[in-house]
């Protein structure tokens, strides 16, 4: 018995597993894993790596890369002193408030944003007498060339196809076609400075490309010779403005039935009507009948100067109510001998017709004398500076130089598109 008790109390042999002291159904915990290292704190930084540090690779060119300016920089954000305005007004000087600085500098800055749309220029007629010319470098024999157009901040130019001698209708068409062909040839010979434009969109494209947009017209209505087919052919060649004067169907008694058909066909094609030189009856009927804006390419205020081509106040008021545009010419015969006389006419037309119905017409190379200080196309900044001194606000000046003419062209394009898409009854 004693031997049996000693055997029971002896420890088990090495080959036998130990008897657990706990419940056999309780899981035995496994070996503990070593704790993970704590993430580095911002104060101490990451733990040093065990890998050896590598030297940076040398750049083949140790010079820094040049920083090129962005071609289209973002506009500055509005500041606390001008909320809601992403950029300062044009007439603000760099170091002062609005209205500070030289008026001529402010005028040049404004024309840099809103160039001049010159409503009448007789360049094709003036170039007919020259055996050779170069408008890109400069031509002293005429009043208009590319350098002077750039100095005058001209963005669009209406090339008139009028005939000073007033030929008969059978010769008017031939002379108009010759001038139209000459104008197209002049534009094609100067692609770096001029570009032919037929629509308002093409005028904007030419301005964005740094070119002066050339719009063909106005032309004399005598060239139609009583045929709407001739009007369609002239439009296909690029004509955009036609003068309603000097014809039997647009006389002192107003428009005849054929004259009314001419106006309707001009609306369908997108050709603008010119009322300069027309009778009051013709002007009133054209304003009532036309669905597109009507122009007066070389007319000032008759109340200030009794010239037959100037418009009376009643016609100016009607023109403004219809959305038309009166283009005041820079001629001494119609406005006066000084720059201030031209500014007086602009003030009067703006007061009667409204700021949305006044524009500029240089009438250069037309054989007319010009006021002092406005002898050529370089004088537009001086005229705008005079208007700034008279208190013209910037929105009205933007409409005067560019906005009103662009609106008339754009509305004529929309009217023509709507008329062409309308189904016949």
PDB file of C-alpha atoms in Angstrom, residues 96-300:
ATOM      1  CA  UNK A  96      -6.324 107.861 -56.539  1.00  0.00           C
ATOM      2  CA  UNK A  97     -10.060 107.557 -56.586  1.00  0.00           C
ATOM      3  CA  UNK A  98     -12.483 107.603 -59.520  1.00  0.00           C
ATOM      4  CA  UNK A  99     -12.011 110.478 -61.872  1.00  0.00           C
ATOM      5  CA  UNK A 100      -8.380 111.151 -60.932  1.00  0.00           C
ATOM      6  CA  UNK A 101      -5.628 111.367 -63.548  1.00  0.00           C
ATOM      7  CA  UNK A 102      -5.229 112.910 -66.974  1.00  0.00           C
ATOM      8  CA  UNK A 103      -8.471 112.770 -69.030  1.00  0.00           C
ATOM      9  CA  UNK A 104      -6.535 111.748 -72.141  1.00  0.00           C
ATOM     10  CA  UNK A 105      -4.973 108.790 -70.302  1.00  0.00           C
ATOM     11  CA  UNK A 106      -8.377 107.782 -68.989  1.00  0.00           C
ATOM     12  CA  UNK A 107      -9.810 108.038 -72.497  1.00  0.00           C
ATOM     13  CA  UNK A 108      -7.081 105.780 -73.914  1.00  0.00           C
ATOM     14  CA  UNK A 109      -7.689 103.255 -71.141  1.00  0.00           C
ATOM     15  CA  UNK A 110     -11.424 103.243 -71.852  1.00  0.00           C
ATOM     16  CA  UNK A 111     -10.905 102.870 -75.603  1.00  0.00           C
ATOM     17  CA  UNK A 112      -8.601  99.959 -74.898  1.00  0.00           C
ATOM     18  CA  UNK A 113     -11.646  98.116 -73.591  1.00  0.00           C
ATOM     19  CA  UNK A 114     -14.326  99.619 -75.856  1.00  0.00           C
ATOM     20  CA  UNK A 115     -12.772 100.672 -79.191  1.00  0.00           C
ATOM     21  CA  UNK A 116     -14.410 102.967 -81.703  1.00  0.00           C
ATOM     22  CA  UNK A 117     -16.799 101.642 -84.339  1.00  0.00           C
ATOM     23  CA  UNK A 118     -16.451 104.255 -87.105  1.00  0.00           C
ATOM     24  CA  UNK A 119     -19.746 104.411 -88.975  1.00  0.00           C
ATOM     25  CA  UNK A 120     -18.579 106.050 -92.216  1.00  0.00           C
ATOM     26  CA  UNK A 121     -15.249 106.062 -94.054  1.00  0.00           C
ATOM     27  CA  UNK A 122     -14.605 106.861 -97.716  1.00  0.00           C
ATOM     28  CA  UNK A 123     -11.319 104.968 -98.024  1.00  0.00           C
ATOM     29  CA  UNK A 124     -12.272 102.932-101.153  1.00  0.00           C
ATOM     30  CA  UNK A 125     -13.094 106.119-103.046  1.00  0.00           C
ATOM     31  CA  UNK A 126      -9.851 107.796-101.953  1.00  0.00           C
ATOM     32  CA  UNK A 127      -7.709 104.816-102.987  1.00  0.00           C
ATOM     33  CA  UNK A 128      -9.117 104.845-106.518  1.00  0.00           C
ATOM     34  CA  UNK A 129      -6.964 107.885-107.314  1.00  0.00           C
ATOM     35  CA  UNK A 130      -3.683 106.407-105.999  1.00  0.00           C
ATOM     36  CA  UNK A 131      -1.422 104.300-108.219  1.00  0.00           C
ATOM     37  CA  UNK A 132       0.222 102.638-105.203  1.00  0.00           C
ATOM     38  CA  UNK A 133      -0.404 102.597-101.447  1.00  0.00           C
ATOM     39  CA  UNK A 134       0.614 100.727 -98.300  1.00  0.00           C
ATOM     40  CA  UNK A 135      -1.861 101.009 -95.452  1.00  0.00           C
ATOM     41  CA  UNK A 136       0.081  98.686 -93.158  1.00  0.00           C
ATOM     42  CA  UNK A 137       3.148 100.923 -92.838  1.00  0.00           C
ATOM     43  CA  UNK A 138       1.255 104.196 -93.307  1.00  0.00           C
ATOM     44  CA  UNK A 139      -0.046 106.238 -96.201  1.00  0.00           C
ATOM     45  CA  UNK A 140       0.211 110.025 -96.104  1.00  0.00           C
ATOM     46  CA  UNK A 141      -2.044 110.537 -99.130  1.00  0.00           C
ATOM     47  CA  UNK A 142      -5.155 109.452 -97.184  1.00  0.00           C
ATOM     48  CA  UNK A 143      -6.587 110.111 -93.733  1.00  0.00           C
ATOM     49  CA  UNK A 144      -6.896 106.430 -92.796  1.00  0.00           C
ATOM     50  CA  UNK A 145      -4.262 103.715 -92.471  1.00  0.00           C
ATOM     51  CA  UNK A 146      -3.536 100.897 -90.041  1.00  0.00           C
ATOM     52  CA  UNK A 147      -1.073 102.809 -87.770  1.00  0.00           C
ATOM     53  CA  UNK A 148      -3.489 105.715 -87.334  1.00  0.00           C
ATOM     54  CA  UNK A 149      -6.412 103.368 -86.774  1.00  0.00           C
ATOM     55  CA  UNK A 150      -4.459 101.709 -83.965  1.00  0.00           C
ATOM     56  CA  UNK A 151      -3.475 105.034 -82.399  1.00  0.00           C
ATOM     57  CA  UNK A 152      -7.089 106.154 -82.588  1.00  0.00           C
ATOM     58  CA  UNK A 153      -8.287 102.891 -80.983  1.00  0.00           C
ATOM     59  CA  UNK A 154     -10.588 102.022 -83.891  1.00  0.00           C
ATOM     60  CA  UNK A 155     -11.984  98.485 -83.740  1.00  0.00           C
ATOM     61  CA  UNK A 156     -14.493  98.530 -86.623  1.00  0.00           C
ATOM     62  CA  UNK A 157     -14.681 100.551 -89.832  1.00  0.00           C
ATOM     63  CA  UNK A 158     -17.669 100.969 -92.151  1.00  0.00           C
ATOM     64  CA  UNK A 159     -16.321 101.455 -95.686  1.00  0.00           C
ATOM     65  CA  UNK A 160     -18.765 103.630 -97.614  1.00  0.00           C
ATOM     66  CA  UNK A 161     -19.408 102.820-101.270  1.00  0.00           C
ATOM     67  CA  UNK A 162     -21.077 106.137-102.102  1.00  0.00           C
ATOM     68  CA  UNK A 163     -20.341 108.002-105.306  1.00  0.00           C
ATOM     69  CA  UNK A 164     -19.684 111.749-105.064  1.00  0.00           C
ATOM     70  CA  UNK A 165     -20.595 112.513-108.668  1.00  0.00           C
ATOM     71  CA  UNK A 166     -24.054 110.942-108.398  1.00  0.00           C
ATOM     72  CA  UNK A 167     -24.130 108.916-111.643  1.00  0.00           C
ATOM     73  CA  UNK A 168     -27.254 107.644-113.291  1.00  0.00           C
ATOM     74  CA  UNK A 169     -28.747 104.353-112.166  1.00  0.00           C
ATOM     75  CA  UNK A 170     -27.299 102.410-115.124  1.00  0.00           C
ATOM     76  CA  UNK A 171     -23.789 103.465-114.079  1.00  0.00           C
ATOM     77  CA  UNK A 172     -24.343 103.368-110.321  1.00  0.00           C
ATOM     78  CA  UNK A 173     -24.337  99.580-110.133  1.00  0.00           C
ATOM     79  CA  UNK A 174     -21.067  99.313-112.040  1.00  0.00           C
ATOM     80  CA  UNK A 175     -19.374 101.965-109.898  1.00  0.00           C
ATOM     81  CA  UNK A 176     -20.657 100.346-106.676  1.00  0.00           C
ATOM     82  CA  UNK A 177     -19.350  96.935-107.727  1.00  0.00           C
ATOM     83  CA  UNK A 178     -15.959  98.437-108.563  1.00  0.00           C
ATOM     84  CA  UNK A 179     -15.666 100.071-105.141  1.00  0.00           C
ATOM     85  CA  UNK A 180     -16.858  96.917-103.411  1.00  0.00           C
ATOM     86  CA  UNK A 181     -14.242  94.881-105.258  1.00  0.00           C
ATOM     87  CA  UNK A 182     -11.556  97.443-104.363  1.00  0.00           C
ATOM     88  CA  UNK A 183     -12.504  97.357-100.685  1.00  0.00           C
ATOM     89  CA  UNK A 184     -12.292  93.563-100.592  1.00  0.00           C
ATOM     90  CA  UNK A 185      -8.912  93.690-102.337  1.00  0.00           C
ATOM     91  CA  UNK A 186      -7.576  96.235 -99.828  1.00  0.00           C
ATOM     92  CA  UNK A 187      -8.608  94.054 -96.898  1.00  0.00           C
ATOM     93  CA  UNK A 188      -7.062  90.968 -98.502  1.00  0.00           C
ATOM     94  CA  UNK A 189      -3.789  92.846 -99.105  1.00  0.00           C
ATOM     95  CA  UNK A 190      -3.487  93.848 -95.420  1.00  0.00           C
ATOM     96  CA  UNK A 191      -4.295  90.701 -93.420  1.00  0.00           C
ATOM     97  CA  UNK A 192      -2.183  91.766 -90.432  1.00  0.00           C
ATOM     98  CA  UNK A 193      -4.248  94.877 -89.785  1.00  0.00           C
ATOM     99  CA  UNK A 194      -7.654  94.477 -91.466  1.00  0.00           C
ATOM    100  CA  UNK A 195     -10.273  91.737 -91.591  1.00  0.00           C
ATOM    101  CA  UNK A 196     -13.553  91.620 -93.495  1.00  0.00           C
ATOM    102  CA  UNK A 197     -16.596  91.136 -91.240  1.00  0.00           C
ATOM    103  CA  UNK A 198     -20.175  90.350 -92.242  1.00  0.00           C
ATOM    104  CA  UNK A 199     -21.806  89.646 -88.875  1.00  0.00           C
ATOM    105  CA  UNK A 200     -21.563  90.938 -85.325  1.00  0.00           C
ATOM    106  CA  UNK A 201     -19.727  87.771 -84.322  1.00  0.00           C
ATOM    107  CA  UNK A 202     -17.087  88.293 -86.997  1.00  0.00           C
ATOM    108  CA  UNK A 203     -16.603  91.864 -85.799  1.00  0.00           C
ATOM    109  CA  UNK A 204     -15.865  90.548 -82.299  1.00  0.00           C
ATOM    110  CA  UNK A 205     -13.529  87.873 -83.665  1.00  0.00           C
ATOM    111  CA  UNK A 206     -11.543  90.491 -85.584  1.00  0.00           C
ATOM    112  CA  UNK A 207     -11.239  92.655 -82.474  1.00  0.00           C
ATOM    113  CA  UNK A 208     -10.084  89.704 -80.336  1.00  0.00           C
ATOM    114  CA  UNK A 209      -7.428  88.881 -82.951  1.00  0.00           C
ATOM    115  CA  UNK A 210      -6.065  92.432 -82.938  1.00  0.00           C
ATOM    116  CA  UNK A 211      -7.483  93.329 -86.369  1.00  0.00           C
ATOM    117  CA  UNK A 212      -9.742  96.178 -87.460  1.00  0.00           C
ATOM    118  CA  UNK A 213     -13.076  94.781 -88.642  1.00  0.00           C
ATOM    119  CA  UNK A 214     -14.111  96.188 -92.033  1.00  0.00           C
ATOM    120  CA  UNK A 215     -17.859  96.282 -92.728  1.00  0.00           C
ATOM    121  CA  UNK A 216     -18.913  97.023 -96.316  1.00  0.00           C
ATOM    122  CA  UNK A 217     -21.464  99.825 -96.549  1.00  0.00           C
ATOM    123  CA  UNK A 218     -23.298 102.059 -96.768  1.00  0.00           C
ATOM    124  CA  UNK A 219     -23.939 101.932-100.506  1.00  0.00           C
ATOM    125  CA  UNK A 220     -26.265 104.071-102.577  1.00  0.00           C
ATOM    126  CA  UNK A 221     -29.747 102.696-103.237  1.00  0.00           C
ATOM    127  CA  UNK A 222     -29.540 103.841-106.848  1.00  0.00           C
ATOM    128  CA  UNK A 223     -27.333 100.802-107.490  1.00  0.00           C
ATOM    129  CA  UNK A 224     -30.371  98.504-107.130  1.00  0.00           C
ATOM    130  CA  UNK A 225     -31.889  99.886-110.341  1.00  0.00           C
ATOM    131  CA  UNK A 226     -35.330  98.814-109.148  1.00  0.00           C
ATOM    132  CA  UNK A 227     -34.409  95.147-108.654  1.00  0.00           C
ATOM    133  CA  UNK A 228     -34.470  93.103-105.435  1.00  0.00           C
ATOM    134  CA  UNK A 229     -32.218  90.532-107.109  1.00  0.00           C
ATOM    135  CA  UNK A 230     -29.421  93.114-107.248  1.00  0.00           C
ATOM    136  CA  UNK A 231     -29.861  93.672-103.506  1.00  0.00           C
ATOM    137  CA  UNK A 232     -29.449  89.953-102.865  1.00  0.00           C
ATOM    138  CA  UNK A 233     -26.330  89.812-105.033  1.00  0.00           C
ATOM    139  CA  UNK A 234     -24.772  92.799-103.250  1.00  0.00           C
ATOM    140  CA  UNK A 235     -25.520  91.177 -99.903  1.00  0.00           C
ATOM    141  CA  UNK A 236     -23.835  87.954-101.019  1.00  0.00           C
ATOM    142  CA  UNK A 237     -20.728  90.028-101.798  1.00  0.00           C
ATOM    143  CA  UNK A 238     -20.685  91.426 -98.255  1.00  0.00           C
ATOM    144  CA  UNK A 239     -22.865  94.578 -98.292  1.00  0.00           C
ATOM    145  CA  UNK A 240     -24.376  95.327 -94.852  1.00  0.00           C
ATOM    146  CA  UNK A 241     -25.738  98.919 -95.072  1.00  0.00           C
ATOM    147  CA  UNK A 242     -27.856 100.595 -97.780  1.00  0.00           C
ATOM    148  CA  UNK A 243     -28.806 104.296 -97.904  1.00  0.00           C
ATOM    149  CA  UNK A 244     -32.502 104.988 -98.560  1.00  0.00           C
ATOM    150  CA  UNK A 245     -32.072 108.254-100.453  1.00  0.00           C
ATOM    151  CA  UNK A 246     -31.707 109.469-104.030  1.00  0.00           C
ATOM    152  CA  UNK A 247     -34.185 107.020-105.589  1.00  0.00           C
ATOM    153  CA  UNK A 248     -37.719 107.400-107.001  1.00  0.00           C
ATOM    154  CA  UNK A 249     -39.095 104.857-104.504  1.00  0.00           C
ATOM    155  CA  UNK A 250     -37.706 106.785-101.477  1.00  0.00           C
ATOM    156  CA  UNK A 251     -38.442 110.444-102.178  1.00  0.00           C
ATOM    157  CA  UNK A 252     -40.004 113.403-100.438  1.00  0.00           C
ATOM    158  CA  UNK A 253     -43.378 111.695-100.198  1.00  0.00           C
ATOM    159  CA  UNK A 254     -41.985 108.649 -98.456  1.00  0.00           C
ATOM    160  CA  UNK A 255     -41.571 105.031 -99.471  1.00  0.00           C
ATOM    161  CA  UNK A 256     -43.550 103.587-102.335  1.00  0.00           C
ATOM    162  CA  UNK A 257     -44.810 100.000-102.324  1.00  0.00           C
ATOM    163  CA  UNK A 258     -41.571  98.887-103.939  1.00  0.00           C
ATOM    164  CA  UNK A 259     -39.618 100.847-101.332  1.00  0.00           C
ATOM    165  CA  UNK A 260     -41.447  99.010 -98.582  1.00  0.00           C
ATOM    166  CA  UNK A 261     -40.565  95.695-100.230  1.00  0.00           C
ATOM    167  CA  UNK A 262     -36.938  96.794-100.296  1.00  0.00           C
ATOM    168  CA  UNK A 263     -37.018  97.427 -96.532  1.00  0.00           C
ATOM    169  CA  UNK A 264     -38.624  94.030 -95.870  1.00  0.00           C
ATOM    170  CA  UNK A 265     -36.048  92.277 -98.040  1.00  0.00           C
ATOM    171  CA  UNK A 266     -33.253  94.116 -96.228  1.00  0.00           C
ATOM    172  CA  UNK A 267     -34.624  92.817 -92.911  1.00  0.00           C
ATOM    173  CA  UNK A 268     -34.702  89.280 -94.304  1.00  0.00           C
ATOM    174  CA  UNK A 269     -31.099  89.519 -95.537  1.00  0.00           C
ATOM    175  CA  UNK A 270     -29.672  91.384 -92.549  1.00  0.00           C
ATOM    176  CA  UNK A 271     -28.877  94.636 -94.393  1.00  0.00           C
ATOM    177  CA  UNK A 272     -29.235  97.754 -92.257  1.00  0.00           C
ATOM    178  CA  UNK A 273     -31.102 100.803 -93.567  1.00  0.00           C
ATOM    179  CA  UNK A 274     -29.344 104.188 -93.582  1.00  0.00           C
ATOM    180  CA  UNK A 275     -31.558 107.275 -93.213  1.00  0.00           C
ATOM    181  CA  UNK A 276     -28.900 109.959 -93.738  1.00  0.00           C
ATOM    182  CA  UNK A 277     -30.012 112.271 -96.546  1.00  0.00           C
ATOM    183  CA  UNK A 278     -33.518 110.800 -96.678  1.00  0.00           C
ATOM    184  CA  UNK A 279     -36.651 112.885 -96.318  1.00  0.00           C
ATOM    185  CA  UNK A 280     -38.576 113.022 -93.064  1.00  0.00           C
ATOM    186  CA  UNK A 281     -41.459 111.082 -94.616  1.00  0.00           C
ATOM    187  CA  UNK A 282     -39.087 108.327 -95.753  1.00  0.00           C
ATOM    188  CA  UNK A 283     -37.416 108.212 -92.342  1.00  0.00           C
ATOM    189  CA  UNK A 284     -40.731 107.990 -90.496  1.00  0.00           C
ATOM    190  CA  UNK A 285     -42.030 105.190 -92.725  1.00  0.00           C
ATOM    191  CA  UNK A 286     -38.768 103.229 -92.530  1.00  0.00           C
ATOM    192  CA  UNK A 287     -38.705 103.474 -88.733  1.00  0.00           C
ATOM    193  CA  UNK A 288     -42.271 102.179 -88.594  1.00  0.00           C
ATOM    194  CA  UNK A 289     -41.760  99.358 -91.085  1.00  0.00           C
ATOM    195  CA  UNK A 290     -38.310  98.009 -90.233  1.00  0.00           C
ATOM    196  CA  UNK A 291     -38.000  95.224 -87.671  1.00  0.00           C
ATOM    197  CA  UNK A 292     -34.242  95.726 -87.388  1.00  0.00           C
ATOM    198  CA  UNK A 293     -32.503  98.839 -86.023  1.00  0.00           C
ATOM    199  CA  UNK A 294     -32.122 101.735 -88.455  1.00  0.00           C
ATOM    200  CA  UNK A 295     -28.906 103.769 -88.780  1.00  0.00           C
ATOM    201  CA  UNK A 296     -28.133 107.357 -89.669  1.00  0.00           C
ATOM    202  CA  UNK A 297     -24.498 106.948 -90.661  1.00  0.00           C
ATOM    203  CA  UNK A 298     -23.636 110.669 -90.974  1.00  0.00           C
ATOM    204  CA  UNK A 299     -26.235 112.828 -89.239  1.00  0.00           C
ATOM    205  CA  UNK A 300     -25.932 115.313 -86.395  1.00  0.00           C
TER     206      UNK A 300
END
